[in-house]
Tab-separated table of C-alpha atoms in Angstrom:
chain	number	residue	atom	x	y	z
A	164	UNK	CA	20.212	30.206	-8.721
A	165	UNK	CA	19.461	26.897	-8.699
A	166	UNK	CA	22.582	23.917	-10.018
A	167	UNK	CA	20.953	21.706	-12.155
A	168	UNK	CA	24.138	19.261	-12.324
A	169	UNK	CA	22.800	18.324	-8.595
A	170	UNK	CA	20.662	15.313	-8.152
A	171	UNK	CA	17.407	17.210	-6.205
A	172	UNK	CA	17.148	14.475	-4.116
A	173	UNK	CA	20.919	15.297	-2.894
A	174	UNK	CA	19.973	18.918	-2.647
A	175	UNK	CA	17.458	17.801	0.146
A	176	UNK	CA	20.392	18.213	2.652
A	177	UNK	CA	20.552	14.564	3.869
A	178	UNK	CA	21.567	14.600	7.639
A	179	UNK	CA	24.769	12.987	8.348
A	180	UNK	CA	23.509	11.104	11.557
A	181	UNK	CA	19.988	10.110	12.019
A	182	UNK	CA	18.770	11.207	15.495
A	183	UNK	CA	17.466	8.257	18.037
A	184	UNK	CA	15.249	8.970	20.658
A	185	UNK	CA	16.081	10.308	23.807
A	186	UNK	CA	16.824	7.330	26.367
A	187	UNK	CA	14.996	9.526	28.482
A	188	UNK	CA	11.936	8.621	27.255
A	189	UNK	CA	11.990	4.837	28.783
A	190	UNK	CA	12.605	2.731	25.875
A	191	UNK	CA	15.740	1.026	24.470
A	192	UNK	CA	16.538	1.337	21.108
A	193	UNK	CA	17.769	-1.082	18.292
A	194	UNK	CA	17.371	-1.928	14.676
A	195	UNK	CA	14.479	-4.810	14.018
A	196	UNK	CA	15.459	-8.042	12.929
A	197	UNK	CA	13.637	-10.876	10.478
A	198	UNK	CA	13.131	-12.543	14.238
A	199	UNK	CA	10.678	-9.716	15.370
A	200	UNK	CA	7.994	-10.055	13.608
A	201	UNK	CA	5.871	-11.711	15.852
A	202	UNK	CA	6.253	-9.200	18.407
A	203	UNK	CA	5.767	-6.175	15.832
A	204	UNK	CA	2.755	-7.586	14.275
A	205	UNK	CA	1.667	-7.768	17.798
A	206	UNK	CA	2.254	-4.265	18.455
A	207	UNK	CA	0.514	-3.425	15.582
A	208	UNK	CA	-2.793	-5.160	16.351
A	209	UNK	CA	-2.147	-3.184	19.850
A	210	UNK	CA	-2.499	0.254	18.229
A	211	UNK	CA	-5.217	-1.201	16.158
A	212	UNK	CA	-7.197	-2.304	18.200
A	213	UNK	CA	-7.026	0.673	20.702
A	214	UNK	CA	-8.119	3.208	17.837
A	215	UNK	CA	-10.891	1.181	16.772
A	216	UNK	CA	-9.377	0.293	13.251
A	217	UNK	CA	-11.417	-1.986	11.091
A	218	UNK	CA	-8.296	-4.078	10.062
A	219	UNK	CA	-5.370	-6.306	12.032
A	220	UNK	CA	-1.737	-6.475	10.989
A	221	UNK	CA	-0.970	-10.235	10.328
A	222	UNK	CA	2.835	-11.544	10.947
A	223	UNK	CA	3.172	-12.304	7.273
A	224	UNK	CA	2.824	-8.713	6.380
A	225	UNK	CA	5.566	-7.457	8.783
A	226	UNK	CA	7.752	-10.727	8.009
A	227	UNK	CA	7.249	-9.811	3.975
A	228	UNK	CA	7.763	-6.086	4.972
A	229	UNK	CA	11.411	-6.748	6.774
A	230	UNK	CA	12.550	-9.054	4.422
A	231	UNK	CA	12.974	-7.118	0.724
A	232	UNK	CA	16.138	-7.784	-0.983
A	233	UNK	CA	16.674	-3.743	-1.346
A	234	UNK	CA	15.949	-3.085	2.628
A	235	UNK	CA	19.135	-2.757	5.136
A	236	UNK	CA	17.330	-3.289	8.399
A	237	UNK	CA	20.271	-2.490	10.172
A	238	UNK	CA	19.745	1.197	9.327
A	239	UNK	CA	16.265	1.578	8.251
A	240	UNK	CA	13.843	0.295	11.174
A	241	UNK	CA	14.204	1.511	14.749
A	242	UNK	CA	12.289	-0.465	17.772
A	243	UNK	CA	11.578	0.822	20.939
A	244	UNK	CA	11.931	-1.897	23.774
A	245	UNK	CA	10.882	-1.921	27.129
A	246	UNK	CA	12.676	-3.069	30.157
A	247	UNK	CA	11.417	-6.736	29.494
A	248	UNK	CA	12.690	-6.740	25.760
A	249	UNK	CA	8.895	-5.906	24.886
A	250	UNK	CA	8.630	-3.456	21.572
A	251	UNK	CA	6.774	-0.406	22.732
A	252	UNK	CA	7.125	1.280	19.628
A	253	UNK	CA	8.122	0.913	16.113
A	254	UNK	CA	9.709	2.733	12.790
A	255	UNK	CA	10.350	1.863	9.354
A	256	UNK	CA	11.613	4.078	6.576
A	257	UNK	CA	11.269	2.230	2.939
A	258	UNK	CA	12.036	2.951	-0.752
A	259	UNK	CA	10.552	2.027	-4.179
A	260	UNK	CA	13.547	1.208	-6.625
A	261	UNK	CA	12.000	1.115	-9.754
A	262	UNK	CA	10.875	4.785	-9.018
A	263	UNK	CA	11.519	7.064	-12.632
A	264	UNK	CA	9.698	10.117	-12.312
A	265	UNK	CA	9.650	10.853	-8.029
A	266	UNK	CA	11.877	9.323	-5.943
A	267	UNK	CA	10.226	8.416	-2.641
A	268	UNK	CA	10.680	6.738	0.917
A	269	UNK	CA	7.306	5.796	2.640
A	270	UNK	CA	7.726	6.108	6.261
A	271	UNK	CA	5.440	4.168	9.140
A	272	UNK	CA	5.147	3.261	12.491
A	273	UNK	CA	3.019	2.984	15.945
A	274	UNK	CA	3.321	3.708	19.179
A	275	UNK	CA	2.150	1.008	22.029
A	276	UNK	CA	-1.385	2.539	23.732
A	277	UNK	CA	-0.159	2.533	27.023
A	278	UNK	CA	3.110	4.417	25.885
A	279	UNK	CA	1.884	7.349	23.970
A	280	UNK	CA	1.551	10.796	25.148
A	281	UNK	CA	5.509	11.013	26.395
A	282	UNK	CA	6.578	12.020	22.860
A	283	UNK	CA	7.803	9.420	21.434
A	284	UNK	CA	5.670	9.556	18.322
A	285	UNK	CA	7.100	12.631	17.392
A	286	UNK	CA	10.607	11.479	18.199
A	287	UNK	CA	9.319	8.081	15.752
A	288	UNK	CA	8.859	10.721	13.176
A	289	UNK	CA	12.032	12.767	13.898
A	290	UNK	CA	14.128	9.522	13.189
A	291	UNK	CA	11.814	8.721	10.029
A	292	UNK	CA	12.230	11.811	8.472
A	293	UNK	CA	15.995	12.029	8.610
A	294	UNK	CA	16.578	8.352	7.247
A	295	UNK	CA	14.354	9.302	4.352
A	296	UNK	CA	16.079	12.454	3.519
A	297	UNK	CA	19.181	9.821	3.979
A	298	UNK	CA	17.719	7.287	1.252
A	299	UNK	CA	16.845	9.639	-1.064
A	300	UNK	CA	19.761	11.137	-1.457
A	301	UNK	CA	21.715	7.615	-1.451
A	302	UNK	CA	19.353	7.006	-4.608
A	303	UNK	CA	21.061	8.811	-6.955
A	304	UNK	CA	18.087	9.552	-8.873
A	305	UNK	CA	18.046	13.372	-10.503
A	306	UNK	CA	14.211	13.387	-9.669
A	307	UNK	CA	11.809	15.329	-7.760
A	308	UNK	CA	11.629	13.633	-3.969
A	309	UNK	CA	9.166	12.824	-1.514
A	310	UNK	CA	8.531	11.379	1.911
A	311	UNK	CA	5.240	9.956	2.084
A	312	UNK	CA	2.823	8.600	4.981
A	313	UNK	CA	-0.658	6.858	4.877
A	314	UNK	CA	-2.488	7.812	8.136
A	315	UNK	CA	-6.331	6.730	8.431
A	316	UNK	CA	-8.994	9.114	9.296
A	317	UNK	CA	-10.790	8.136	11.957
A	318	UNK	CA	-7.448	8.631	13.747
A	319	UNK	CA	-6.743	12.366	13.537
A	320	UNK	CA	-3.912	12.136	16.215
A	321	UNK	CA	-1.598	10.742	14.084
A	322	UNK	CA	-1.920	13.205	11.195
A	323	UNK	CA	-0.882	15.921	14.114
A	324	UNK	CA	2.227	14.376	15.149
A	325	UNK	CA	3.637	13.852	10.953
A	326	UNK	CA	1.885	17.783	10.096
A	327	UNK	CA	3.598	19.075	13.153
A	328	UNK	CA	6.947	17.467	11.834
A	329	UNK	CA	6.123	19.262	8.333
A	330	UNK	CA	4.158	16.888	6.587
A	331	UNK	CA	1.264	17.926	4.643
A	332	UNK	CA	-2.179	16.516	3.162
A	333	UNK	CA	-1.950	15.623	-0.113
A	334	UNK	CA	-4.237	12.906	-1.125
A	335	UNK	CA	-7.092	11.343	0.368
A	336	UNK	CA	-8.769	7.537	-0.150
A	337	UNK	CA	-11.758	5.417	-0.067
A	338	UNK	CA	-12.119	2.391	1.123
A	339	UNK	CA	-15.122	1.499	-0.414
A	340	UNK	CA	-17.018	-2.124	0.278
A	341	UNK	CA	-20.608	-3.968	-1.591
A	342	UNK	CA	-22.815	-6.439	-0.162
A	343	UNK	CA	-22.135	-9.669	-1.716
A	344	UNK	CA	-26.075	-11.026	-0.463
A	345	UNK	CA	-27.117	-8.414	-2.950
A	346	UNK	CA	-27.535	-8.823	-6.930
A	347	UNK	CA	-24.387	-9.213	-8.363
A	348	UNK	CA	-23.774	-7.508	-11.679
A	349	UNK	CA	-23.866	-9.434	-15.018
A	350	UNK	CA	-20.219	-10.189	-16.485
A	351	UNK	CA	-21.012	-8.520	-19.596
A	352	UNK	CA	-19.510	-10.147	-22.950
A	353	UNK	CA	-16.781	-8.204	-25.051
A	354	UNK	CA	-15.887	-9.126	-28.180
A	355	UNK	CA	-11.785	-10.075	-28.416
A	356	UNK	CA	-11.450	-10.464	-24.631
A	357	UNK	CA	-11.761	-13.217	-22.478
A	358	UNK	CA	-11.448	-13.458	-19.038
A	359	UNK	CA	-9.121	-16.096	-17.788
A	360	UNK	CA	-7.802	-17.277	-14.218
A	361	UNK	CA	-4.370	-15.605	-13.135
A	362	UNK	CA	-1.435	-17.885	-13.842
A	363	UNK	CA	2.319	-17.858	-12.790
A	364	UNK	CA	2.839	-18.411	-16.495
A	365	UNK	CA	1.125	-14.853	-16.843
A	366	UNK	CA	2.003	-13.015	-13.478
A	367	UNK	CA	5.225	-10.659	-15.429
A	368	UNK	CA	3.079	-9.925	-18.337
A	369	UNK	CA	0.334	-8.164	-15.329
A	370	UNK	CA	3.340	-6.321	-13.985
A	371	UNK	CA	4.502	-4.768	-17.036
A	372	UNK	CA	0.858	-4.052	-17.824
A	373	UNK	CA	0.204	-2.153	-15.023
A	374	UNK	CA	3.094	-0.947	-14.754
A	375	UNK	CA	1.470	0.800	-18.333
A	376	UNK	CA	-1.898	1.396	-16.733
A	377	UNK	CA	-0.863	3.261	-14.101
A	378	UNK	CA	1.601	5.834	-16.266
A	379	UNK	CA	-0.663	8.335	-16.093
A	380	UNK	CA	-1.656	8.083	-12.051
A	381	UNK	CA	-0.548	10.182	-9.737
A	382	UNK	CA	2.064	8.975	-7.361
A	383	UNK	CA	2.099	5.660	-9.593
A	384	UNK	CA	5.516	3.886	-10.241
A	385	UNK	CA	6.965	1.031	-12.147
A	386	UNK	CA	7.511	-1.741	-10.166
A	387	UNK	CA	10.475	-4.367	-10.449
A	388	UNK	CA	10.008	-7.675	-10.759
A	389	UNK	CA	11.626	-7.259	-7.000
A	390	UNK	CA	8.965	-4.966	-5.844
A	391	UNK	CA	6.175	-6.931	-7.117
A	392	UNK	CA	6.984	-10.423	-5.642
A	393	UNK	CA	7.854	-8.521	-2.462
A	394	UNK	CA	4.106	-7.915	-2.014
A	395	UNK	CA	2.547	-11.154	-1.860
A	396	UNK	CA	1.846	-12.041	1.723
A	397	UNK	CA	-2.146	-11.825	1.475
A	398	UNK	CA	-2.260	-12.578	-2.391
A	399	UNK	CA	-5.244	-14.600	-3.700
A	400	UNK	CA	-4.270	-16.467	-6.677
A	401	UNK	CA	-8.201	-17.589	-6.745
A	402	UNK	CA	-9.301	-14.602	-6.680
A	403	UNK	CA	-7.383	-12.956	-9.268
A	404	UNK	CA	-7.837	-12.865	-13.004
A	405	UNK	CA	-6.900	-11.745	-16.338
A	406	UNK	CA	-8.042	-10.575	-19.541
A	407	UNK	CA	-6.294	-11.098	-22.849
A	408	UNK	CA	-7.327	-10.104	-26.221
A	409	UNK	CA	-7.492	-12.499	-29.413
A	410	UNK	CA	-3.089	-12.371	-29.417
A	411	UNK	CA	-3.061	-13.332	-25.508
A	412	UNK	CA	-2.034	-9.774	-24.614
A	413	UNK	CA	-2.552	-9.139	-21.311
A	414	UNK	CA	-5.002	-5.681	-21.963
A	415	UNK	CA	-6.884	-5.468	-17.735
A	416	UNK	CA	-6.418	-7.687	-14.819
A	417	UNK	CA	-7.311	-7.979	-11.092
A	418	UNK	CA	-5.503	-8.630	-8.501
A	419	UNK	CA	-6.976	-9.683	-5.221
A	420	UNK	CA	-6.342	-10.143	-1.200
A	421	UNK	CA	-7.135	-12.245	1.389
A	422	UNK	CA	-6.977	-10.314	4.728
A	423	UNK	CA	-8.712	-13.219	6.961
A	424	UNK	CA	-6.713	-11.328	10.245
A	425	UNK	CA	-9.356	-8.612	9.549
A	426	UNK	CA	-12.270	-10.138	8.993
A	427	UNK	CA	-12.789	-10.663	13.448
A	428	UNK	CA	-12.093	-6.800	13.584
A	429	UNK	CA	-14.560	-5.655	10.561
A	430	UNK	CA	-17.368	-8.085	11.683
A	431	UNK	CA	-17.662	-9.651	8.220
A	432	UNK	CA	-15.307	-11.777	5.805
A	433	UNK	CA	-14.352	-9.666	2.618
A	434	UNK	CA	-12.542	-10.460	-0.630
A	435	UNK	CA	-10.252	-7.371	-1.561
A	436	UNK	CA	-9.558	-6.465	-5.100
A	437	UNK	CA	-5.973	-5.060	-4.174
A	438	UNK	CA	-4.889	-3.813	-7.760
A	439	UNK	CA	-7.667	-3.437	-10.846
A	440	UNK	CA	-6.533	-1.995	-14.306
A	441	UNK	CA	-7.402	-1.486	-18.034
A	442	UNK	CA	-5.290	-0.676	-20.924
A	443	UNK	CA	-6.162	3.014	-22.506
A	444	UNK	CA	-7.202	1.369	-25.296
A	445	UNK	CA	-9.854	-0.973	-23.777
A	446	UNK	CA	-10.916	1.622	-21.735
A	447	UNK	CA	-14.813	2.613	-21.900
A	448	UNK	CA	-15.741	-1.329	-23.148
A	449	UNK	CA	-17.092	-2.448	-20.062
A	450	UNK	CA	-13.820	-4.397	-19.574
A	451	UNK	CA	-13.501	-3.374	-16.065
A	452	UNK	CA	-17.089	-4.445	-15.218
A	453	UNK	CA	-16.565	-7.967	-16.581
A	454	UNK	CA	-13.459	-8.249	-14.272
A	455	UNK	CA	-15.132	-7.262	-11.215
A	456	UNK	CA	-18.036	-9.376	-11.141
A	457	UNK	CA	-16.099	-11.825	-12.025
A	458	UNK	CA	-14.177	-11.219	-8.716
A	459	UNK	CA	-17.576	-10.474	-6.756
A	460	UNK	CA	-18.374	-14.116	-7.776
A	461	UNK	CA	-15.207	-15.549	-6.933
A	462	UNK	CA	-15.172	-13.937	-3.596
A	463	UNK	CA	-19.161	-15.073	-3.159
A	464	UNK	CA	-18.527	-18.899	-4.237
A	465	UNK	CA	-15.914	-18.645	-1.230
A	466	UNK	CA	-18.525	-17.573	1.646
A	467	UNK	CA	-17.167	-14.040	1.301
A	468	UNK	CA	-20.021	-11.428	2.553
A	469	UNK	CA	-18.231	-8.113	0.987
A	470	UNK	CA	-16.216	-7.073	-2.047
A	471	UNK	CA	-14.090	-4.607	-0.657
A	472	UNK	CA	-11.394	-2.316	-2.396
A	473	UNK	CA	-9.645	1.613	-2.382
A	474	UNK	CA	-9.758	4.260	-4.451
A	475	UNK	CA	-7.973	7.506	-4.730
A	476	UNK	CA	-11.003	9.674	-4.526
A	477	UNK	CA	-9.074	12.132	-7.570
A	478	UNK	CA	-8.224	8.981	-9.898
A	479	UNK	CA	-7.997	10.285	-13.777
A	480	UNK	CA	-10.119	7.084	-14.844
A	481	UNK	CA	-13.415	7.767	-13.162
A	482	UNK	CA	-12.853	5.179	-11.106
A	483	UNK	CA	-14.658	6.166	-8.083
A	484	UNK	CA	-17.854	6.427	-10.203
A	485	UNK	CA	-17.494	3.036	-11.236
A	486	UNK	CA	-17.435	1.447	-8.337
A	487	UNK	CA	-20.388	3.606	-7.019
A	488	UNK	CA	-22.576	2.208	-10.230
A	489	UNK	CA	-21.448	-1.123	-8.925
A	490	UNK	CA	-23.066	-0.779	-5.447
A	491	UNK	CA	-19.646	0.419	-3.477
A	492	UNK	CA	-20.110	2.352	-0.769
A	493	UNK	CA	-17.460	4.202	1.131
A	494	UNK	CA	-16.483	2.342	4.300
A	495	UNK	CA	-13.883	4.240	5.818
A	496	UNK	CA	-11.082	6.920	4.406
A	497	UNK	CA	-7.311	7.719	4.883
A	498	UNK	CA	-4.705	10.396	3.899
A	499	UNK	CA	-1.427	10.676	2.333
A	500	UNK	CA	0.962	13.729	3.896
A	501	UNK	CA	4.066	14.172	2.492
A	502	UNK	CA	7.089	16.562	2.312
A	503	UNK	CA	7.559	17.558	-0.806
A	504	UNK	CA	11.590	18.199	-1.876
């Protein structure tokens, strides 16, 4: 019989010490620290660019990724140095406070090319999986729980090592890119709307919006004001924009990137439309359309040769359809796996 009065994410049996890697394995191992980015970012590109990966890890993503207010480095990142102080290999477990109806921790990390196939990915993932079963239950949170990993396609090897710890497929994504040298679509005209530049003045208002948008998504939650500043490192003011109705209600916006590190790696420069959403009641008006080639144009004034975004390929809104009318084409996929608790 199951006790209800029992937060599910404490039922989870949290471990009472999280396991670190055998010293056996060649590597010295410590927390990370706001100083390291450098050195992860360039153990990142590394792994990137050994598995062929159309994208490079910048230093302003890992520096933004180490430094959110609700992260205790000290407990949740574990670095794998070498005898010269190099990192070798690299974990991080993270949460999502303003989770309400899952509570999850999102766990990632890489292994240097010339120091995989000794086990230490697995023993990466070991570590992983216990902190998150740690955080979870810290949360508090009488909610379903889940640990949760994004691993891209084209390299099935690490899918192995997280399904052979338990993890399992559970969604899959698009990342879907258009020709910018191609006809771009007309911004079609919609009566009470009007497209306008993103503003600071406006930036909560998109928050809370999509923070509405995305009620209905799967694996979608609110985001704190925390969360969403914590998530600016490639953010494109430029090349984001609103739309507000006749009351200046934010009803759809777009939110874009500027991922310049990638652009040597994918052979072209790209503008990427990182978040896109429309209110349920302005959707089926076009309103969508009108933001995106508003954003193709933005990106095209600016040199950039592809629009470029992802797409849950089961998204409730038709999405993927969408973007397919628009001339997107699929450019390369990944996978969630999770553990379910």
């Amino acid at each position: 019989m199951t006790d209800t009065t029992t937060p599910l994410a404490v039922r989870a049996a949290p471990p009472a010490q999280v396991p670190v890697p055998d010293p056996g394995l060649g590597l010295t191992w410590r927390p990370a620290t706001l100083q390291d980015a450098a050195a992860l970012a360039a153990l990142n590109v590394r792994s990137e660019e050994a598995d062929g990966l159309p994208y490079r890890t910048s230093v302003a993503e890992v520096a933004e990724e180490l430094a959110g207010q609700w992260r205790d480095l000290s407990l949740d990142t574990l670095v794998g140095v070498d005898a010269d102080g190099t990192p070798r290999a690299y974990a991080h477990v993270d949460t999502a406070p303003g989770d309400e109806r899952v509570v999850r921790a999102f766990v990632s990390g890489t292994v240097d090319p010339a120091w995989r196939g000794r086990g230490i990915g697995a023993a990466l993932v070991a570590w992983s999986q216990a902190r998150a079963r740690q955080l979870l239950a810290a949360s508090g949170k009488e909610l379903p729980a889940r640990i949760a990993t994004y691993a891209d396609d084209s390299v099935p090897e690490v899918a192995c090592v997280f399904e052979a710890a338990g993890f399992a497929p559970i969604r899959y994504y698009t990342h879907m890119r258009r020709p910018l040298d191609a006809p771009l679509p007309d911004v079609p005209r919609i009566e009470g709307l009007r497209v306008v530049p993103w503003s600071s003045e406006l930036d909560d208002a998109v928050r809370l919006a999509h923070n509405e948008v995305f009620a209905d998504h799967w694996g979608s939650e609110p985001r704190t004001p925390e969360q969403w500043h914590a998530a600016r490192a490639m953010f494109a003011p430029a090349w984001s924009f609103v739309a507000l109705d006749d009351a200046d209600r934010v009803v759809a916006y777009a939110v874009s990137g500027r991922y310049e590190e990638d652009w040597p790696a994918a052979g072209y420069p790209s503008g990427y439309t990182e978040l896109l959403g429309v209110r349920r009641e302005w959707r089926g008006r076009r309103v969508a359309v009108a933001l995106l080639a508003t954003v193709m144009r933005a990106y095209q004034a600016d040199g950039m040769a592809y629009a470029e975004l992802e797409v849950d390929t089961e998204n409730p809104s038709g999405a993927h359809g969408l973007y397919a009318a628009l001339g997107y084409e699929v450019a390369h996929s990944s996978t969630m796996l999770t553990i379910e608790l």
